Amino acid sequence: VGSYAYGAVLSVTCVLGLTKGIPWPVLLGPLVIYLADTGYTLLRRLWRRENLFEAHRDHVYQRLQQRGCGHLGSSIVTSGFSLLTAVNGWIVAQRSPVFGFGLCALAVVAYLALPSLIQANRRSPPRR
């Protein structure tokens, strides 16, 4: 679906950015969501003793789709969180590391928890 090409473009962009003197938090910011999602998914699969080399649908983006967000909705959510962490990278580079890292951590936790929150909301009875 293009994830390898997307990853390659982001990686090359980061390397080129570093050679041009762009601060590393600015370059890393847009990648934080993807790195956190990949790391979290691998840890979950290790914890459950699943084969890491088998196909799966455990990433947040895929779990959002499974909970009814659809492809477009999942893409918008993931892109929005990536934009948020990109802005946080810029904040860190502007000499506000505590604030920027704090916001970034909150964004990552919220993104990783989103599928569970959506599932929990669907289970609750409708309000009258």
Backbone as a printed PyTorch tensor [residue, N CA C, xyz], in Angstrom:
tensor([[[  0.8080,  -1.2050,   0.0000],
         [  0.0000,   0.0000,   0.0000],
         [  0.8470,   1.2630,   0.0000]],

        [[  2.1260,   1.1130,  -0.2030],
         [  2.9840,   2.2880,  -0.2840],
         [  3.7790,   2.5850,   0.9710]],

        [[  3.6580,   1.7570,   2.0050],
         [  4.3480,   2.0780,   3.2590],
         [  5.8740,   2.0090,   3.1120]],

        [[  6.3650,   1.0760,   2.2990],
         [  7.8160,   1.0130,   2.0980],
         [  8.3210,   2.2590,   1.3700]],

        [[  7.6070,   2.6810,   0.3460],
         [  8.0050,   3.8860,  -0.3880],
         [  7.9330,   5.1100,   0.5160]],

        [[  6.8750,   5.1910,   1.3080],
         [  6.7080,   6.3100,   2.2290],
         [  7.8570,   6.3310,   3.2430]],

        [[  8.1880,   5.1730,   3.7970],
         [  9.2890,   5.0760,   4.7510],
         [ 10.6150,   5.4620,   4.1290]],

        [[ 10.8210,   5.0270,   2.8780],
         [ 12.0630,   5.3650,   2.1860],
         [ 12.1730,   6.8620,   1.9580]],

        [[ 11.0930,   7.4890,   1.5370],
         [ 11.1010,   8.9380,   1.3060],
         [ 11.3830,   9.6860,   2.6080]],

        [[ 10.7280,   9.2780,   3.6920],
         [ 10.9620,   9.9380,   4.9820],
         [ 12.4080,   9.7500,   5.4400]],

        [[ 12.9470,   8.5550,   5.2560],
         [ 14.3300,   8.2890,   5.6740],
         [ 15.3200,   9.1330,   4.8810]],

        [[ 15.1680,   9.1720,   3.5740],
         [ 16.0600,   9.9650,   2.7250],
         [ 15.9290,  11.4460,   3.0730]],

        [[ 14.7110,  11.8980,   3.3120],
         [ 14.4840,  13.2950,   3.6770],
         [ 15.2060,  13.6310,   4.9790]],

        [[ 15.1440,  12.7220,   5.9510],
         [ 15.8320,  12.9590,   7.2290],
         [ 17.3440,  13.0320,   7.0480]],

        [[ 17.8910,  12.1110,   6.2790],
         [ 19.3400,  12.1060,   6.0500],
         [ 19.7640,  13.3900,   5.3320]],

        [[ 19.0290,  13.7710,   4.2990],
         [ 19.3450,  15.0090,   3.5800],
         [ 19.2010,  16.2240,   4.4950]],

        [[ 18.1720,  16.2200,   5.3270],
         [ 17.9730,  17.3160,   6.2690],
         [ 19.1310,  17.4520,   7.2400]],

        [[ 19.6160,  16.3210,   7.7310],
         [ 20.7640,  16.3580,   8.6450],
         [ 21.9960,  16.9290,   7.9600]],

        [[ 22.2010,  16.5720,   6.6870],
         [ 23.3670,  17.0930,   5.9590],
         [ 23.2400,  18.5920,   5.6970]],

        [[ 22.0210,  19.1090,   5.7100],
         [ 21.7940,  20.5440,   5.4830],
         [ 21.7350,  21.3350,   6.7830]],

        [[ 21.9190,  20.6550,   7.9150],
         [ 21.9660,  21.3490,   9.1920],
         [ 20.6110,  21.5720,   9.8550]],

        [[ 19.5840,  20.8960,   9.4090],
         [ 18.2710,  21.0260,  10.0590],
         [ 18.3480,  20.2950,  11.3990]],

        [[ 17.8680,  20.9130,  12.4780],
         [ 17.9500,  20.2830,  13.8050],
         [ 17.2370,  18.9210,  13.8300]],

        [[ 17.8340,  17.9620,  14.5190],
         [ 17.2900,  16.6040,  14.5350],
         [ 15.8750,  16.5200,  15.0940]],

        [[ 15.4640,  17.3470,  16.1000],
         [ 14.0750,  17.2280,  16.5620],
         [ 13.0550,  17.5730,  15.4670]],

        [[ 13.4150,  18.5040,  14.6090],
         [ 12.5170,  18.8810,  13.5150],
         [ 12.3690,  17.7130,  12.5430]],

        [[ 13.4480,  17.0050,  12.2850],
         [ 13.4120,  15.8760,  11.3590],
         [ 12.7510,  14.6550,  11.9800]],

        [[ 12.9710,  14.4400,  13.2610],
         [ 12.4200,  13.2730,  13.9310],
         [ 10.9330,  13.4330,  14.2520]],

        [[ 10.4890,  14.6540,  14.4610],
         [  9.1040,  14.9180,  14.8530],
         [  8.0470,  14.1900,  14.0330]],

        [[  8.0710,  14.3020,  12.7000],
         [  7.0300,  13.6270,  11.9120],
         [  7.1000,  12.1010,  11.9800]],

        [[  8.2410,  11.5580,  12.3850],
         [  8.4120,  10.1080,  12.4270],
         [  8.0100,   9.4870,  13.7590]],

        [[  7.8430,  10.3150,  14.7850],
         [  7.6170,   9.8040,  16.1390],
         [  6.4070,   8.8810,  16.2080]],

        [[  5.3070,   9.2500,  15.5910],
         [  4.0910,   8.4280,  15.6340],
         [  4.3530,   7.0590,  15.0230]],

        [[  5.0380,   7.0270,  13.8990],
         [  5.2980,   5.7540,  13.2230],
         [  6.2770,   4.8970,  14.0180]],

        [[  7.3020,   5.5260,  14.5910],
         [  8.2640,   4.7820,  15.4070],
         [  7.6110,   4.2360,  16.6730]],

        [[  6.7850,   5.0510,  17.3220],
         [  6.0930,   4.6130,  18.5300],
         [  5.1210,   3.4840,  18.2180]],

        [[  4.3800,   3.6170,  17.1320],
         [  3.4170,   2.5800,  16.7470],
         [  4.1280,   1.2700,  16.4370]],

        [[  5.2240,   1.3430,  15.7010],
         [  5.9800,   0.1330,  15.3620],
         [  6.5640,  -0.5140,  16.6170]],

        [[  7.1750,   0.2870,  17.4580],
         [  7.7510,  -0.2430,  18.6970],
         [  6.6950,  -0.8550,  19.6050]],

        [[  5.5830,  -0.1660,  19.7640],
         [  4.4940,  -0.6550,  20.6140],
         [  3.9150,  -1.9580,  20.0610]],

        [[  3.7330,  -2.0130,  18.7460],
         [  3.1990,  -3.2220,  18.1190],
         [  4.1470,  -4.3990,  18.2990]],

        [[  5.4380,  -4.1690,  18.1120],
         [  6.4150,  -5.2460,  18.3140],
         [  6.4230,  -5.7320,  19.7610]],

        [[  6.3790,  -4.8120,  20.7010],
         [  6.3560,  -5.2050,  22.1150],
         [  5.0940,  -5.9940,  22.4610]],

        [[  3.9520,  -5.5540,  21.9400],
         [  2.6960,  -6.2890,  22.1830],
         [  2.7770,  -7.6950,  21.6120]],

        [[  3.3250,  -7.8220,  20.4210],
         [  3.4190,  -9.1370,  19.7770],
         [  4.4290, -10.0320,  20.5090]],

        [[  5.5240,  -9.4560,  20.9880],
         [  6.4780, -10.2250,  21.7950],
         [  5.8310, -10.6980,  23.0950]],

        [[  5.1060,  -9.7990,  23.7500],
         [  4.4400, -10.1190,  25.0120],
         [  3.4630, -11.2800,  24.8300]],

        [[  2.7600, -11.2980,  23.7130],
         [  1.7900, -12.3650,  23.4270],
         [  2.4420, -13.6000,  22.8000]],

        [[  3.7590, -13.5390,  22.6460],
         [  4.5400, -14.6320,  22.0540],
         [  4.0650, -14.9830,  20.6440]],

        [[  3.7410, -13.9530,  19.8790],
         [  3.3430, -14.1450,  18.4930],
         [  4.5750, -14.1110,  17.6000]],

        [[  4.4760, -14.7510,  16.4580],
         [  5.5610, -14.7510,  15.4880],
         [  5.6850, -13.3490,  14.8840]],

        [[  6.8460, -12.7440,  15.0490],
         [  7.0400, -11.3830,  14.5570],
         [  7.1240, -11.3070,  13.0370]],

        [[  7.3040, -12.4390,  12.3990],
         [  7.4650, -12.4530,  10.9450],
         [  6.1840, -12.8110,  10.2080]],

        [[  5.1110, -13.0490,  10.9220],
         [  3.8230, -13.3350,  10.2840],
         [  3.0640, -12.0330,  10.0510]],

        [[  2.2700, -12.0450,   9.0000],
         [  1.4400, -10.8740,   8.7070],
         [  0.4560, -10.6500,   9.8540]],

        [[  0.1190,  -9.3930,  10.0740],
         [ -0.8000,  -9.0470,  11.1630],
         [ -1.4960,  -7.7330,  10.8320]],

        [[ -2.4620,  -7.3920,  11.6470],
         [ -3.1600,  -6.1160,  11.5210],
         [ -3.2670,  -5.4840,  12.9090]],

        [[ -2.1120,  -5.3080,  13.5390],
         [ -2.0670,  -4.8410,  14.9220],
         [ -1.6410,  -3.3880,  15.0870]],

        [[ -1.2330,  -2.7340,  14.0030],
         [ -0.8260,  -1.3330,  14.1370],
         [ -2.0590,  -0.4650,  14.4070]],

        [[ -1.8360,   0.6710,  15.0220],
         [ -2.9410,   1.5620,  15.3910],
         [ -3.7880,   1.9070,  14.1680]],

        [[ -3.1390,   2.2390,  13.0750],
         [ -3.8570,   2.5870,  11.8520],
         [ -4.8140,   1.4630,  11.4530]],

        [[ -4.3480,   0.2240,  11.5100],
         [ -5.1770,  -0.9210,  11.1320],
         [ -6.2870,  -1.1640,  12.1460]],

        [[ -5.9810,  -0.9920,  13.4140],
         [ -6.9940,  -1.1880,  14.4590],
         [ -8.0770,  -0.1110,  14.3770]],

        [[ -7.7010,   1.1060,  13.9750],
         [ -8.7050,   2.1490,  13.7650],
         [ -9.6590,   1.7590,  12.6320]],

        [[ -9.1010,   1.2040,  11.5790],
         [ -9.9410,   0.7450,  10.4680],
         [-10.8850,  -0.3540,  10.9300]],

        [[-10.3990,  -1.2830,  11.7300],
         [-11.2220,  -2.3760,  12.2320],
         [-12.3570,  -1.8790,  13.1180]],

        [[-12.1820,  -0.7220,  13.7090],
         [-13.2140,  -0.1710,  14.5920],
         [-14.1450,   0.7940,  13.8680]],

        [[-14.0620,   0.7870,  12.5370],
         [-15.0230,   1.5290,  11.7460],
         [-14.5930,   2.8930,  11.2700]],

        [[-13.3500,   3.2690,  11.4560],
         [-12.9070,   4.5960,  11.0120],
         [-12.6910,   4.6670,   9.5040]],

        [[-12.5320,   3.5150,   8.8610],
         [-12.3050,   3.5020,   7.4220],
         [-10.9020,   3.9610,   7.0640]],

        [[-10.5870,   3.8260,   5.7860],
         [ -9.2450,   4.1850,   5.3160],
         [ -8.9990,   5.6870,   5.4310]],

        [[ -9.9500,   6.4830,   4.9540],
         [ -9.7750,   7.9350,   4.9900],
         [ -9.7090,   8.4490,   6.4190]],

        [[-10.6060,   7.9900,   7.2610],
         [-10.6080,   8.4380,   8.6550],
         [ -9.3300,   8.0700,   9.3750]],

        [[ -8.8590,   6.8430,   9.1650],
         [ -7.6140,   6.4020,   9.7980],
         [ -6.4320,   7.2080,   9.2820]],

        [[ -6.4320,   7.5010,   7.9900],
         [ -5.3480,   8.3000,   7.4030],
         [ -5.3420,   9.7140,   7.9640]],

        [[ -6.5110,  10.2900,   8.1080],
         [ -6.6030,  11.6530,   8.6540],
         [ -6.1250,  11.6850,  10.0990]],

        [[ -6.5490,  10.7100,  10.9020],
         [ -6.1320,  10.6570,  12.3070],
         [ -4.6160,  10.4940,  12.4120]],

        [[ -4.0670,   9.5360,  11.6700],
         [ -2.6240,   9.2860,  11.7260],
         [ -1.8400,  10.4950,  11.2300]],

        [[ -2.2870,  11.1030,  10.1420],
         [ -1.6060,  12.2930,   9.6190],
         [ -1.7010,  13.4520,  10.6010]],

        [[ -2.8460,  13.5910,  11.2480],
         [ -3.0180,  14.6620,  12.2350],
         [ -2.0670,  14.5090,  13.4150]],

        [[ -1.9490,  13.2920,  13.9140],
         [ -1.0200,  13.0620,  15.0200],
         [  0.4260,  13.2340,  14.5750]],

        [[  0.7310,  12.8400,  13.3500],
         [  2.0820,  13.0380,  12.8210],
         [  2.3870,  14.5360,  12.6900]],

        [[  1.4150,  15.2980,  12.2520],
         [  1.5830,  16.7510,  12.1760],
         [  1.7990,  17.3380,  13.5680]],

        [[  1.0580,  16.8410,  14.5380],
         [  1.2040,  17.3170,  15.9110],
         [  2.6030,  17.0440,  16.4500]],

        [[  3.1140,  15.8480,  16.2120],
         [  4.4720,  15.5520,  16.6920],
         [  5.5270,  16.2980,  15.8770]],

        [[  5.2320,  16.6030,  14.6180],
         [  6.1530,  17.4300,  13.8210],
         [  6.2490,  18.8280,  14.4200]],

        [[  5.1190,  19.4030,  14.8050],
         [  5.1110,  20.7250,  15.4490],
         [  5.8710,  20.6520,  16.7740]],

        [[  5.6970,  19.5630,  17.5000],
         [  6.4270,  19.4000,  18.7540],
         [  7.9330,  19.3400,  18.5210]],

        [[  8.3540,  18.7010,  17.4330],
         [  9.7780,  18.6820,  17.0850],
         [ 10.3080,  20.0820,  16.8490]],

        [[  9.5090,  20.9100,  16.1970],
         [  9.9030,  22.2950,  15.9610],
         [  9.9840,  23.0550,  17.2910]],

        [[  9.0280,  22.7960,  18.2020],
         [  9.0340,  23.4520,  19.5170],
         [ 10.3090,  23.0770,  20.2750]],

        [[ 10.6790,  21.7930,  20.2250],
         [ 11.9140,  21.3510,  20.8950],
         [ 13.1170,  22.0680,  20.3000]],

        [[ 13.1580,  22.1960,  18.9850],
         [ 14.2830,  22.8530,  18.3130],
         [ 14.3550,  24.3360,  18.6460]],

        [[ 13.2330,  24.9350,  19.0480],
         [ 13.2100,  26.3510,  19.4010],
         [ 13.5730,  26.5890,  20.8660]],

        [[ 14.2130,  25.6140,  21.4700],
         [ 14.7120,  25.7080,  22.8420],
         [ 13.6140,  25.6260,  23.9000]],

        [[ 12.6000,  24.8610,  23.6060],
         [ 11.5630,  24.5690,  24.5990],
         [ 11.4310,  23.0560,  24.7420]],

        [[ 12.5330,  22.3620,  25.1140],
         [ 12.4980,  20.8990,  25.0750],
         [ 11.5160,  20.2640,  26.0470]],

        [[ 11.3840,  20.7970,  27.2480],
         [ 10.4850,  20.1680,  28.2200],
         [  9.0500,  20.2320,  27.7130]],

        [[  8.6410,  21.3950,  27.2710],
         [  7.2830,  21.5730,  26.7610],
         [  7.0550,  20.7230,  25.5150]],

        [[  7.9890,  20.7750,  24.5780],
         [  7.8480,  20.0260,  23.3330],
         [  7.8450,  18.5310,  23.5390]],

        [[  8.7610,  18.0220,  24.3620],
         [  8.8030,  16.5810,  24.6240],
         [  7.5570,  16.1340,  25.3890]],

        [[  7.0810,  16.9800,  26.2890],
         [  5.8630,  16.6530,  27.0400],
         [  4.6580,  16.5320,  26.1220]],

        [[  4.4960,  17.5000,  25.2300],
         [  3.3960,  17.4370,  24.2700],
         [  3.5230,  16.2280,  23.3470]],

        [[  4.7330,  15.9320,  22.9630],
         [  4.9850,  14.7940,  22.0800],
         [  4.6060,  13.4910,  22.7890]],

        [[  4.9960,  13.3660,  24.0400],
         [  4.6630,  12.1600,  24.8090],
         [  3.1500,  12.0120,  24.9490]],

        [[  2.4580,  13.1170,  25.2150],
         [  0.9920,  13.0750,  25.3060],
         [  0.3600,  12.6610,  23.9840]],

        [[  0.8910,  13.1750,  22.8910],
         [  0.3670,  12.8220,  21.5720],
         [  0.5600,  11.3400,  21.2890]],

        [[  1.7200,  10.8140,  21.6310],
         [  2.0040,   9.3900,  21.3910],
         [  1.0720,   8.5170,  22.2300]],

        [[  0.9360,   8.8320,  23.5110],
         [  0.0490,   8.0460,  24.3810],
         [ -1.3830,   8.1000,  23.8800]],

        [[ -1.8480,   9.2750,  23.4900],
         [ -3.2130,   9.4090,  22.9810],
         [ -3.4070,   8.6020,  21.7010]],

        [[ -2.4400,   8.6640,  20.8020],
         [ -2.5450,   7.9260,  19.5430],
         [ -2.5780,   6.4240,  19.7830]],

        [[ -1.7020,   5.9340,  20.6430],
         [ -1.6520,   4.5050,  20.9130],
         [ -2.9120,   4.0130,  21.6260]],

        [[ -3.5320,   4.8690,  22.4270],
         [ -4.7370,   4.4810,  23.1730],
         [ -6.0160,   4.6300,  22.3530]],

        [[ -5.9550,   5.3350,  21.2610],
         [ -7.1640,   5.6610,  20.4900],
         [ -8.0120,   4.4520,  20.1000]],

        [[ -7.4480,   3.3710,  19.5730],
         [ -8.3050,   2.2280,  19.2230],
         [ -9.0570,   1.6460,  20.4220]],

        [[ -8.4150,   1.5970,  21.5680],
         [ -9.0830,   1.0990,  22.7740],
         [-10.1840,   2.0340,  23.2280]],

        [[ -9.9530,   3.3280,  23.1040],
         [-10.9680,   4.3010,  23.4890],
         [-12.1890,   4.2200,  22.5790]],

        [[-11.9510,   4.0290,  21.2910],
         [-13.0600,   3.9060,  20.3480],
         [-13.8530,   2.6470,  20.6460]],

        [[-13.1670,   1.5610,  20.9270],
         [-13.8390,   0.3090,  21.2410],
         [-14.6540,   0.4620,  22.5250]],

        [[-14.0970,   1.1260,  23.5290],
         [-14.8060,   1.3090,  24.7900],
         [-16.0560,   2.1430,  24.5900]],

        [[-15.9770,   3.1720,  23.7690],
         [-17.1440,   4.0150,  23.5220],
         [-18.2480,   3.2650,  22.7930]],

        [[-17.8880,   2.3510,  21.9300],
         [-18.8960,   1.5850,  21.1840],
         [-19.6060,   0.5830,  22.0710]],

        [[-18.9750,   0.1390,  23.1380],
         [-19.5860,  -0.8320,  24.0360],
         [-20.5710,  -0.2000,  24.9910]],

        [[-20.3790,   1.0790,  25.2960],
         [-21.2470,   1.7270,  26.2630],
         [-22.6260,   1.9460,  25.6640]],

        [[-23.6660,   1.8440,  26.4920],
         [-25.0220,   2.0250,  25.9650],
         [-25.2570,   3.4640,  25.5450]],

        [[-26.1340,   3.6680,  24.5810],
         [-26.4100,   5.0430,  24.1440],
         [-27.0820,   5.8530,  25.2280]],

        [[-26.7630,   7.1350,  25.2520],
         [-27.3580,   8.0440,  26.2520],
         [-28.7170,   8.5130,  25.7740]],

        [[-29.5900,   8.7160,  26.7240],
         [-30.9460,   9.2060,  26.3710],
         [-31.2160,  10.5200,  27.0190]]])
